[in-house]
Amino acid sequence: MNNSLAFYQELGMALSLLVLGTFVLAGMVKGMIGLGLPTIAMGLLGLAMAPTQAAALLIIPATLTNLWQLAFGGHLPSLLKRLWPMLLAIVLGTLGGCLWLSIDGGHWVVRGLGAALLLYALSGLLLPTLRLAPAHEAWLAPLCGLITGVITSVTGVFVIPAVPYLQALGLNKDQLVQALGLSFSVSTLALAAGLLWRGALGGAELGASLLALAPALLGMWLGQWLRQRISAVLFRRVFFIGLGLLGAHLLISG
């Protein structure tokens, strides 16, 4: 606990408040639409701190909220049977990327994060929901997993192209929510292993990440409350527009 408090003391009051506010907002988005916590967290924290610090802070909130999302639905055995090639490729891509590329690669990593956020926002705003023929899953699943893993290793964001791929499988609502939780859980744990191997995830970082869990859970509760009171379509549109502006800013400013 002392190490955790020292971590935030080293960040300073302003950055500590940014961290807490970011995880409330990121949790709120996840509570509303079932995804977005690491995306929002990396995007906003990337404005003010090193990507390795931001990635370390999201490990515990992302892992526990994703496992919670994964636990409900009753489709886990069938999803594991169908998605294991993509999940295995995510692990290999993330660990390989952490070994060869690294999330602490400098300004180009911040621009990479901005590009990933912008692409994700544009795909959500402009692209129709695609439908993938089952015959293509055998080769496309590991390819999407590998690309997702590499992007995760250098940006800390694991939505591209995993989320569009899962949305194209024709899963029902409950299956899709559980599939997203499964994909995000694997990505988060693989990223944590990569950061640990590189020495960027120690006791202080894990303790600081644990303290970020409370505002993330508060945000999820608020998001679930809001989901019952505003249009999900309107919220998704505002979410993607804001995410696109944030990604463009990171891409341009580096």
PDB file of C-alpha atoms in Angstrom:
ATOM      1  CA  MET A   1       0.000   0.000   0.000  1.00  0.00           C
ATOM      2  CA  ASN A   2       2.843   2.391   0.824  1.00  0.00           C
ATOM      3  CA  ASN A   3       4.397   1.686  -2.576  1.00  0.00           C
ATOM      4  CA  SER A   4       1.033   2.386  -4.212  1.00  0.00           C
ATOM      5  CA  LEU A   5       0.655   5.720  -2.421  1.00  0.00           C
ATOM      6  CA  ALA A   6       4.239   6.583  -3.285  1.00  0.00           C
ATOM      7  CA  PHE A   7       3.429   5.906  -6.945  1.00  0.00           C
ATOM      8  CA  TYR A   8       0.611   8.452  -6.857  1.00  0.00           C
ATOM      9  CA  GLN A   9       2.674  10.913  -4.805  1.00  0.00           C
ATOM     10  CA  GLU A  10       5.323  10.736  -7.503  1.00  0.00           C
ATOM     11  CA  LEU A  11       2.680  11.438 -10.140  1.00  0.00           C
ATOM     12  CA  GLY A  12       1.471  14.513  -8.247  1.00  0.00           C
ATOM     13  CA  MET A  13      -2.015  15.708  -7.356  1.00  0.00           C
ATOM     14  CA  ALA A  14      -3.058  16.795 -10.860  1.00  0.00           C
ATOM     15  CA  LEU A  15      -2.046  13.536 -12.545  1.00  0.00           C
ATOM     16  CA  SER A  16      -3.527  11.452  -9.732  1.00  0.00           C
ATOM     17  CA  LEU A  17      -6.877  13.216 -10.176  1.00  0.00           C
ATOM     18  CA  LEU A  18      -6.590  12.627 -13.934  1.00  0.00           C
ATOM     19  CA  VAL A  19      -6.080   8.905 -13.277  1.00  0.00           C
ATOM     20  CA  LEU A  20      -9.114   8.679 -10.982  1.00  0.00           C
ATOM     21  CA  GLY A  21     -11.339  10.685 -13.327  1.00  0.00           C
ATOM     22  CA  THR A  22     -10.176   8.691 -16.331  1.00  0.00           C
ATOM     23  CA  PHE A  23     -11.089   5.368 -14.748  1.00  0.00           C
ATOM     24  CA  VAL A  24     -14.520   6.658 -13.678  1.00  0.00           C
ATOM     25  CA  LEU A  25     -15.157   7.749 -17.278  1.00  0.00           C
ATOM     26  CA  ALA A  26     -13.684   4.558 -18.767  1.00  0.00           C
ATOM     27  CA  GLY A  27     -15.735   2.392 -16.407  1.00  0.00           C
ATOM     28  CA  MET A  28     -18.845   4.358 -17.298  1.00  0.00           C
ATOM     29  CA  VAL A  29     -18.317   3.694 -20.998  1.00  0.00           C
ATOM     30  CA  LYS A  30     -17.783  -0.014 -20.322  1.00  0.00           C
ATOM     31  CA  GLY A  31     -20.919  -0.123 -18.191  1.00  0.00           C
ATOM     32  CA  MET A  32     -22.862   1.451 -21.059  1.00  0.00           C
ATOM     33  CA  ILE A  33     -21.685  -0.561 -24.066  1.00  0.00           C
ATOM     34  CA  GLY A  34     -19.601  -3.453 -22.714  1.00  0.00           C
ATOM     35  CA  LEU A  35     -16.209  -2.235 -23.914  1.00  0.00           C
ATOM     36  CA  GLY A  36     -13.969   0.814 -23.960  1.00  0.00           C
ATOM     37  CA  LEU A  37     -12.236   0.784 -20.556  1.00  0.00           C
ATOM     38  CA  PRO A  38      -8.643   0.244 -21.760  1.00  0.00           C
ATOM     39  CA  THR A  39      -9.277   2.294 -24.894  1.00  0.00           C
ATOM     40  CA  ILE A  40     -10.430   5.355 -22.959  1.00  0.00           C
ATOM     41  CA  ALA A  41      -7.810   4.854 -20.242  1.00  0.00           C
ATOM     42  CA  MET A  42      -4.892   4.576 -22.672  1.00  0.00           C
ATOM     43  CA  GLY A  43      -6.182   7.458 -24.774  1.00  0.00           C
ATOM     44  CA  LEU A  44      -6.608   9.955 -21.935  1.00  0.00           C
ATOM     45  CA  LEU A  45      -3.665   8.881 -19.791  1.00  0.00           C
ATOM     46  CA  GLY A  46      -1.494   8.842 -22.914  1.00  0.00           C
ATOM     47  CA  LEU A  47      -1.930  12.615 -23.043  1.00  0.00           C
ATOM     48  CA  ALA A  48      -0.032  13.061 -19.781  1.00  0.00           C
ATOM     49  CA  MET A  49       2.183  10.040 -19.031  1.00  0.00           C
ATOM     50  CA  ALA A  50       4.331   7.383 -20.633  1.00  0.00           C
ATOM     51  CA  PRO A  51       2.376   4.568 -22.354  1.00  0.00           C
ATOM     52  CA  THR A  52       4.054   1.972 -20.106  1.00  0.00           C
ATOM     53  CA  GLN A  53       2.747   3.750 -16.996  1.00  0.00           C
ATOM     54  CA  ALA A  54      -0.749   4.023 -18.468  1.00  0.00           C
ATOM     55  CA  ALA A  55      -0.751   0.347 -19.503  1.00  0.00           C
ATOM     56  CA  ALA A  56       0.403  -0.775 -16.043  1.00  0.00           C
ATOM     57  CA  LEU A  57      -2.376   1.207 -14.349  1.00  0.00           C
ATOM     58  CA  LEU A  58      -5.135  -0.432 -16.395  1.00  0.00           C
ATOM     59  CA  ILE A  59      -4.084  -4.057 -15.760  1.00  0.00           C
ATOM     60  CA  ILE A  60      -6.179  -4.815 -12.653  1.00  0.00           C
ATOM     61  CA  PRO A  61      -9.287  -2.723 -13.511  1.00  0.00           C
ATOM     62  CA  ALA A  62      -9.345  -4.158 -17.036  1.00  0.00           C
ATOM     63  CA  THR A  63      -8.716  -7.736 -15.910  1.00  0.00           C
ATOM     64  CA  LEU A  64     -11.355  -7.833 -13.176  1.00  0.00           C
ATOM     65  CA  THR A  65     -14.052  -5.994 -15.131  1.00  0.00           C
ATOM     66  CA  ASN A  66     -13.426  -8.236 -18.157  1.00  0.00           C
ATOM     67  CA  LEU A  67     -13.563 -11.390 -16.037  1.00  0.00           C
ATOM     68  CA  TRP A  68     -16.837 -10.144 -14.541  1.00  0.00           C
ATOM     69  CA  GLN A  69     -18.176  -9.595 -18.075  1.00  0.00           C
ATOM     70  CA  LEU A  70     -16.901 -13.029 -19.115  1.00  0.00           C
ATOM     71  CA  ALA A  71     -18.501 -14.863 -16.198  1.00  0.00           C
ATOM     72  CA  PHE A  72     -22.122 -14.304 -17.221  1.00  0.00           C
ATOM     73  CA  GLY A  73     -23.895 -15.672 -20.267  1.00  0.00           C
ATOM     74  CA  GLY A  74     -23.442 -19.433 -20.198  1.00  0.00           C
ATOM     75  CA  HIS A  75     -21.693 -19.623 -23.565  1.00  0.00           C
ATOM     76  CA  LEU A  76     -18.081 -19.929 -22.434  1.00  0.00           C
ATOM     77  CA  PRO A  77     -17.415 -23.567 -23.549  1.00  0.00           C
ATOM     78  CA  SER A  78     -18.774 -22.992 -27.061  1.00  0.00           C
ATOM     79  CA  LEU A  79     -16.971 -19.662 -27.395  1.00  0.00           C
ATOM     80  CA  LEU A  80     -13.657 -21.181 -26.315  1.00  0.00           C
ATOM     81  CA  LYS A  81     -14.088 -23.950 -28.877  1.00  0.00           C
ATOM     82  CA  ARG A  82     -14.815 -21.434 -31.623  1.00  0.00           C
ATOM     83  CA  LEU A  83     -12.409 -18.643 -30.701  1.00  0.00           C
ATOM     84  CA  TRP A  84      -9.304 -20.460 -29.433  1.00  0.00           C
ATOM     85  CA  PRO A  85      -7.280 -19.868 -32.658  1.00  0.00           C
ATOM     86  CA  MET A  86      -7.800 -16.100 -32.330  1.00  0.00           C
ATOM     87  CA  LEU A  87      -7.093 -16.137 -28.585  1.00  0.00           C
ATOM     88  CA  LEU A  88      -3.871 -18.122 -29.015  1.00  0.00           C
ATOM     89  CA  ALA A  89      -2.741 -15.749 -31.767  1.00  0.00           C
ATOM     90  CA  ILE A  90      -3.494 -12.754 -29.500  1.00  0.00           C
ATOM     91  CA  VAL A  91      -1.165 -14.182 -26.850  1.00  0.00           C
ATOM     92  CA  LEU A  92       1.593 -14.920 -29.367  1.00  0.00           C
ATOM     93  CA  GLY A  93       1.243 -11.525 -31.045  1.00  0.00           C
ATOM     94  CA  THR A  94       1.257  -9.633 -27.752  1.00  0.00           C
ATOM     95  CA  LEU A  95       4.248 -11.463 -26.283  1.00  0.00           C
ATOM     96  CA  GLY A  96       6.144 -11.295 -29.563  1.00  0.00           C
ATOM     97  CA  GLY A  97       5.385  -7.596 -29.895  1.00  0.00           C
ATOM     98  CA  CYS A  98       6.530  -6.921 -26.323  1.00  0.00           C
ATOM     99  CA  LEU A  99       9.758  -8.770 -27.124  1.00  0.00           C
ATOM    100  CA  TRP A 100      10.550  -7.098 -30.436  1.00  0.00           C
ATOM    101  CA  LEU A 101       8.700  -3.774 -30.471  1.00  0.00           C
ATOM    102  CA  SER A 102       7.819  -2.635 -26.923  1.00  0.00           C
ATOM    103  CA  ILE A 103       5.186  -0.188 -25.715  1.00  0.00           C
ATOM    104  CA  ASP A 104       7.920   2.227 -24.542  1.00  0.00           C
ATOM    105  CA  GLY A 105       9.252   2.857 -28.028  1.00  0.00           C
ATOM    106  CA  GLY A 106       8.906   6.661 -27.943  1.00  0.00           C
ATOM    107  CA  HIS A 107       6.728   9.208 -29.753  1.00  0.00           C
ATOM    108  CA  TRP A 108       5.822   6.774 -32.513  1.00  0.00           C
ATOM    109  CA  VAL A 109       4.022   4.649 -29.906  1.00  0.00           C
ATOM    110  CA  VAL A 110       1.800   7.611 -28.952  1.00  0.00           C
ATOM    111  CA  ARG A 111       1.060   8.188 -32.634  1.00  0.00           C
ATOM    112  CA  GLY A 112       0.356   4.481 -33.030  1.00  0.00           C
ATOM    113  CA  LEU A 113      -2.108   4.685 -30.164  1.00  0.00           C
ATOM    114  CA  GLY A 114      -3.760   7.688 -31.817  1.00  0.00           C
ATOM    115  CA  ALA A 115      -4.002   5.842 -35.136  1.00  0.00           C
ATOM    116  CA  ALA A 116      -5.536   2.773 -33.458  1.00  0.00           C
ATOM    117  CA  LEU A 117      -8.149   4.917 -31.684  1.00  0.00           C
ATOM    118  CA  LEU A 118      -8.957   6.864 -34.855  1.00  0.00           C
ATOM    119  CA  LEU A 119      -9.350   3.705 -36.947  1.00  0.00           C
ATOM    120  CA  TYR A 120     -11.582   2.147 -34.322  1.00  0.00           C
ATOM    121  CA  ALA A 121     -13.742   5.283 -34.146  1.00  0.00           C
ATOM    122  CA  LEU A 122     -14.068   5.530 -37.931  1.00  0.00           C
ATOM    123  CA  SER A 123     -14.986   1.858 -38.220  1.00  0.00           C
ATOM    124  CA  GLY A 124     -17.681   2.302 -35.574  1.00  0.00           C
ATOM    125  CA  LEU A 125     -19.093   5.426 -37.255  1.00  0.00           C
ATOM    126  CA  LEU A 126     -18.833   4.580 -40.940  1.00  0.00           C
ATOM    127  CA  LEU A 127     -18.679   0.845 -41.537  1.00  0.00           C
ATOM    128  CA  PRO A 128     -21.790  -1.312 -41.642  1.00  0.00           C
ATOM    129  CA  THR A 129     -21.901  -4.428 -39.502  1.00  0.00           C
ATOM    130  CA  LEU A 130     -20.213  -7.118 -41.580  1.00  0.00           C
ATOM    131  CA  ARG A 131     -21.114 -10.802 -41.673  1.00  0.00           C
ATOM    132  CA  LEU A 132     -18.336 -13.353 -41.961  1.00  0.00           C
ATOM    133  CA  ALA A 133     -18.899 -16.691 -43.672  1.00  0.00           C
ATOM    134  CA  PRO A 134     -17.915 -19.581 -41.359  1.00  0.00           C
ATOM    135  CA  ALA A 135     -15.573 -20.942 -44.042  1.00  0.00           C
ATOM    136  CA  HIS A 136     -13.284 -17.912 -43.592  1.00  0.00           C
ATOM    137  CA  GLU A 137     -12.902 -18.236 -39.827  1.00  0.00           C
ATOM    138  CA  ALA A 138     -10.113 -20.826 -40.053  1.00  0.00           C
ATOM    139  CA  TRP A 139      -7.607 -18.371 -41.557  1.00  0.00           C
ATOM    140  CA  LEU A 140      -9.065 -15.018 -40.508  1.00  0.00           C
ATOM    141  CA  ALA A 141      -9.315 -15.803 -36.775  1.00  0.00           C
ATOM    142  CA  PRO A 142      -5.553 -16.315 -36.198  1.00  0.00           C
ATOM    143  CA  LEU A 143      -4.717 -13.388 -38.502  1.00  0.00           C
ATOM    144  CA  CYS A 144      -6.988 -11.010 -36.579  1.00  0.00           C
ATOM    145  CA  GLY A 145      -5.649 -12.357 -33.298  1.00  0.00           C
ATOM    146  CA  LEU A 146      -2.033 -11.867 -34.334  1.00  0.00           C
ATOM    147  CA  ILE A 147      -2.630  -8.296 -35.528  1.00  0.00           C
ATOM    148  CA  THR A 148      -4.612  -7.501 -32.367  1.00  0.00           C
ATOM    149  CA  GLY A 149      -1.763  -8.854 -30.232  1.00  0.00           C
ATOM    150  CA  VAL A 150       0.883  -6.769 -31.988  1.00  0.00           C
ATOM    151  CA  ILE A 151      -1.228  -3.610 -31.711  1.00  0.00           C
ATOM    152  CA  THR A 152      -1.825  -4.405 -28.029  1.00  0.00           C
ATOM    153  CA  SER A 153       1.909  -4.750 -27.385  1.00  0.00           C
ATOM    154  CA  VAL A 154       2.741  -1.299 -28.758  1.00  0.00           C
ATOM    155  CA  THR A 155      -0.349   0.730 -27.805  1.00  0.00           C
ATOM    156  CA  GLY A 156      -2.096  -1.049 -24.916  1.00  0.00           C
ATOM    157  CA  VAL A 157      -5.329  -0.990 -26.958  1.00  0.00           C
ATOM    158  CA  PHE A 158      -6.800  -4.369 -27.918  1.00  0.00           C
ATOM    159  CA  VAL A 159      -9.953  -3.567 -29.882  1.00  0.00           C
ATOM    160  CA  ILE A 160      -8.566  -3.544 -33.453  1.00  0.00           C
ATOM    161  CA  PRO A 161      -9.292  -5.767 -35.326  1.00  0.00           C
ATOM    162  CA  ALA A 162     -10.667  -8.123 -32.652  1.00  0.00           C
ATOM    163  CA  VAL A 163     -13.918  -6.230 -32.006  1.00  0.00           C
ATOM    164  CA  PRO A 164     -14.974  -5.859 -35.691  1.00  0.00           C
ATOM    165  CA  TYR A 165     -14.094  -9.535 -36.213  1.00  0.00           C
ATOM    166  CA  LEU A 166     -16.245 -10.675 -33.279  1.00  0.00           C
ATOM    167  CA  GLN A 167     -19.097  -8.414 -34.382  1.00  0.00           C
ATOM    168  CA  ALA A 168     -18.974 -10.043 -37.835  1.00  0.00           C
ATOM    169  CA  LEU A 169     -19.499 -13.580 -36.490  1.00  0.00           C
ATOM    170  CA  GLY A 170     -23.256 -13.158 -36.142  1.00  0.00           C
ATOM    171  CA  LEU A 171     -23.297 -13.846 -32.399  1.00  0.00           C
ATOM    172  CA  ASN A 172     -26.376 -12.929 -30.406  1.00  0.00           C
ATOM    173  CA  LYS A 173     -26.165 -10.099 -27.861  1.00  0.00           C
ATOM    174  CA  ASP A 174     -25.270 -12.273 -24.870  1.00  0.00           C
ATOM    175  CA  GLN A 175     -22.718 -14.298 -26.855  1.00  0.00           C
ATOM    176  CA  LEU A 176     -21.072 -11.134 -28.178  1.00  0.00           C
ATOM    177  CA  VAL A 177     -20.758  -9.534 -24.734  1.00  0.00           C
ATOM    178  CA  GLN A 178     -19.211 -12.725 -23.363  1.00  0.00           C
ATOM    179  CA  ALA A 179     -16.923 -13.097 -26.401  1.00  0.00           C
ATOM    180  CA  LEU A 180     -15.677  -9.533 -25.925  1.00  0.00           C
ATOM    181  CA  GLY A 181     -14.993 -10.261 -22.255  1.00  0.00           C
ATOM    182  CA  LEU A 182     -13.063 -13.394 -23.243  1.00  0.00           C
ATOM    183  CA  SER A 183     -10.966 -11.615 -25.879  1.00  0.00           C
ATOM    184  CA  PHE A 184     -10.222  -8.645 -23.622  1.00  0.00           C
ATOM    185  CA  SER A 185      -9.315 -10.890 -20.675  1.00  0.00           C
ATOM    186  CA  VAL A 186      -6.780 -12.810 -22.755  1.00  0.00           C
ATOM    187  CA  SER A 187      -5.350  -9.578 -24.184  1.00  0.00           C
ATOM    188  CA  THR A 188      -5.028  -7.953 -20.760  1.00  0.00           C
ATOM    189  CA  LEU A 189      -3.293 -10.962 -19.213  1.00  0.00           C
ATOM    190  CA  ALA A 190      -0.928 -11.277 -22.185  1.00  0.00           C
ATOM    191  CA  LEU A 191      -0.093  -7.555 -21.940  1.00  0.00           C
ATOM    192  CA  ALA A 192       0.515  -7.925 -18.198  1.00  0.00           C
ATOM    193  CA  ALA A 193       2.913 -10.826 -18.885  1.00  0.00           C
ATOM    194  CA  GLY A 194       4.758  -8.728 -21.463  1.00  0.00           C
ATOM    195  CA  LEU A 195       5.059  -5.726 -19.146  1.00  0.00           C
ATOM    196  CA  LEU A 196       6.212  -7.986 -16.318  1.00  0.00           C
ATOM    197  CA  TRP A 197       8.868  -9.557 -18.535  1.00  0.00           C
ATOM    198  CA  ARG A 198      10.151  -6.093 -19.488  1.00  0.00           C
ATOM    199  CA  GLY A 199      10.254  -4.958 -15.851  1.00  0.00           C
ATOM    200  CA  ALA A 200       7.495  -2.366 -16.309  1.00  0.00           C
ATOM    201  CA  LEU A 201       5.023  -4.045 -13.952  1.00  0.00           C
ATOM    202  CA  GLY A 202       6.235  -4.332 -10.363  1.00  0.00           C
ATOM    203  CA  GLY A 203       4.640  -4.188  -6.948  1.00  0.00           C
ATOM    204  CA  ALA A 204       4.200  -0.413  -6.974  1.00  0.00           C
ATOM    205  CA  GLU A 205       2.493  -0.455 -10.377  1.00  0.00           C
ATOM    206  CA  LEU A 206       0.198  -3.333  -9.403  1.00  0.00           C
ATOM    207  CA  GLY A 207      -0.723  -1.590  -6.155  1.00  0.00           C
ATOM    208  CA  ALA A 208      -1.479   1.636  -8.020  1.00  0.00           C
ATOM    209  CA  SER A 209      -3.549  -0.352 -10.520  1.00  0.00           C
ATOM    210  CA  LEU A 210      -5.497  -1.946  -7.660  1.00  0.00           C
ATOM    211  CA  LEU A 211      -6.364   1.512  -6.305  1.00  0.00           C
ATOM    212  CA  ALA A 212      -7.683   2.431  -9.765  1.00  0.00           C
ATOM    213  CA  LEU A 213     -10.193  -0.432  -9.532  1.00  0.00           C
ATOM    214  CA  ALA A 214     -12.571   1.468  -7.230  1.00  0.00           C
ATOM    215  CA  PRO A 215     -13.209   4.411  -9.607  1.00  0.00           C
ATOM    216  CA  ALA A 216     -13.517   1.950 -12.517  1.00  0.00           C
ATOM    217  CA  LEU A 217     -16.211  -0.024 -10.684  1.00  0.00           C
ATOM    218  CA  LEU A 218     -17.973   3.207  -9.717  1.00  0.00           C
ATOM    219  CA  GLY A 219     -17.934   4.221 -13.370  1.00  0.00           C
ATOM    220  CA  MET A 220     -19.350   0.834 -14.447  1.00  0.00           C
ATOM    221  CA  TRP A 221     -22.219   1.226 -11.983  1.00  0.00           C
ATOM    222  CA  LEU A 222     -22.941   4.729 -13.312  1.00  0.00           C
ATOM    223  CA  GLY A 223     -22.763   3.460 -16.888  1.00  0.00           C
ATOM    224  CA  GLN A 224     -25.235   0.658 -16.206  1.00  0.00           C
ATOM    225  CA  TRP A 225     -27.550   3.185 -14.550  1.00  0.00           C
ATOM    226  CA  LEU A 226     -27.298   5.552 -17.530  1.00  0.00           C
ATOM    227  CA  ARG A 227     -27.818   2.707 -20.033  1.00  0.00           C
ATOM    228  CA  GLN A 228     -31.412   2.433 -18.831  1.00  0.00           C
ATOM    229  CA  ARG A 229     -32.055   6.143 -19.377  1.00  0.00           C
ATOM    230  CA  ILE A 230     -30.502   7.247 -22.685  1.00  0.00           C
ATOM    231  CA  SER A 231     -30.429   5.887 -26.205  1.00  0.00           C
ATOM    232  CA  ALA A 232     -27.628   3.376 -26.728  1.00  0.00           C
ATOM    233  CA  VAL A 233     -27.403   4.425 -30.401  1.00  0.00           C
ATOM    234  CA  LEU A 234     -26.870   8.087 -29.449  1.00  0.00           C
ATOM    235  CA  PHE A 235     -24.320   7.169 -26.807  1.00  0.00           C
ATOM    236  CA  ARG A 236     -22.321   4.983 -29.233  1.00  0.00           C
ATOM    237  CA  ARG A 237     -22.244   7.822 -31.776  1.00  0.00           C
ATOM    238  CA  VAL A 238     -20.999  10.363 -29.214  1.00  0.00           C
ATOM    239  CA  PHE A 239     -18.505   7.802 -27.899  1.00  0.00           C
ATOM    240  CA  PHE A 240     -16.998   7.145 -31.332  1.00  0.00           C
ATOM    241  CA  ILE A 241     -16.852  10.851 -32.246  1.00  0.00           C
ATOM    242  CA  GLY A 242     -15.057  11.687 -28.985  1.00  0.00           C
ATOM    243  CA  LEU A 243     -12.725   8.736 -29.425  1.00  0.00           C
ATOM    244  CA  GLY A 244     -11.930   9.810 -32.977  1.00  0.00           C
ATOM    245  CA  LEU A 245     -11.070  13.358 -31.872  1.00  0.00           C
ATOM    246  CA  LEU A 246      -8.835  12.003 -29.114  1.00  0.00           C
ATOM    247  CA  GLY A 247      -7.110   9.633 -31.531  1.00  0.00           C
ATOM    248  CA  ALA A 248      -6.565  12.414 -34.071  1.00  0.00           C
ATOM    249  CA  HIS A 249      -5.022  14.620 -31.378  1.00  0.00           C
ATOM    250  CA  LEU A 250      -2.607  11.877 -30.300  1.00  0.00           C
ATOM    251  CA  LEU A 251      -1.763  11.047 -33.919  1.00  0.00           C
ATOM    252  CA  ILE A 252      -0.958  14.664 -34.784  1.00  0.00           C
ATOM    253  CA  SER A 253       0.751  15.763 -31.568  1.00  0.00           C
ATOM    254  CA  GLY A 254       2.600  12.531 -30.786  1.00  0.00           C
TER     255      GLY A 254
END
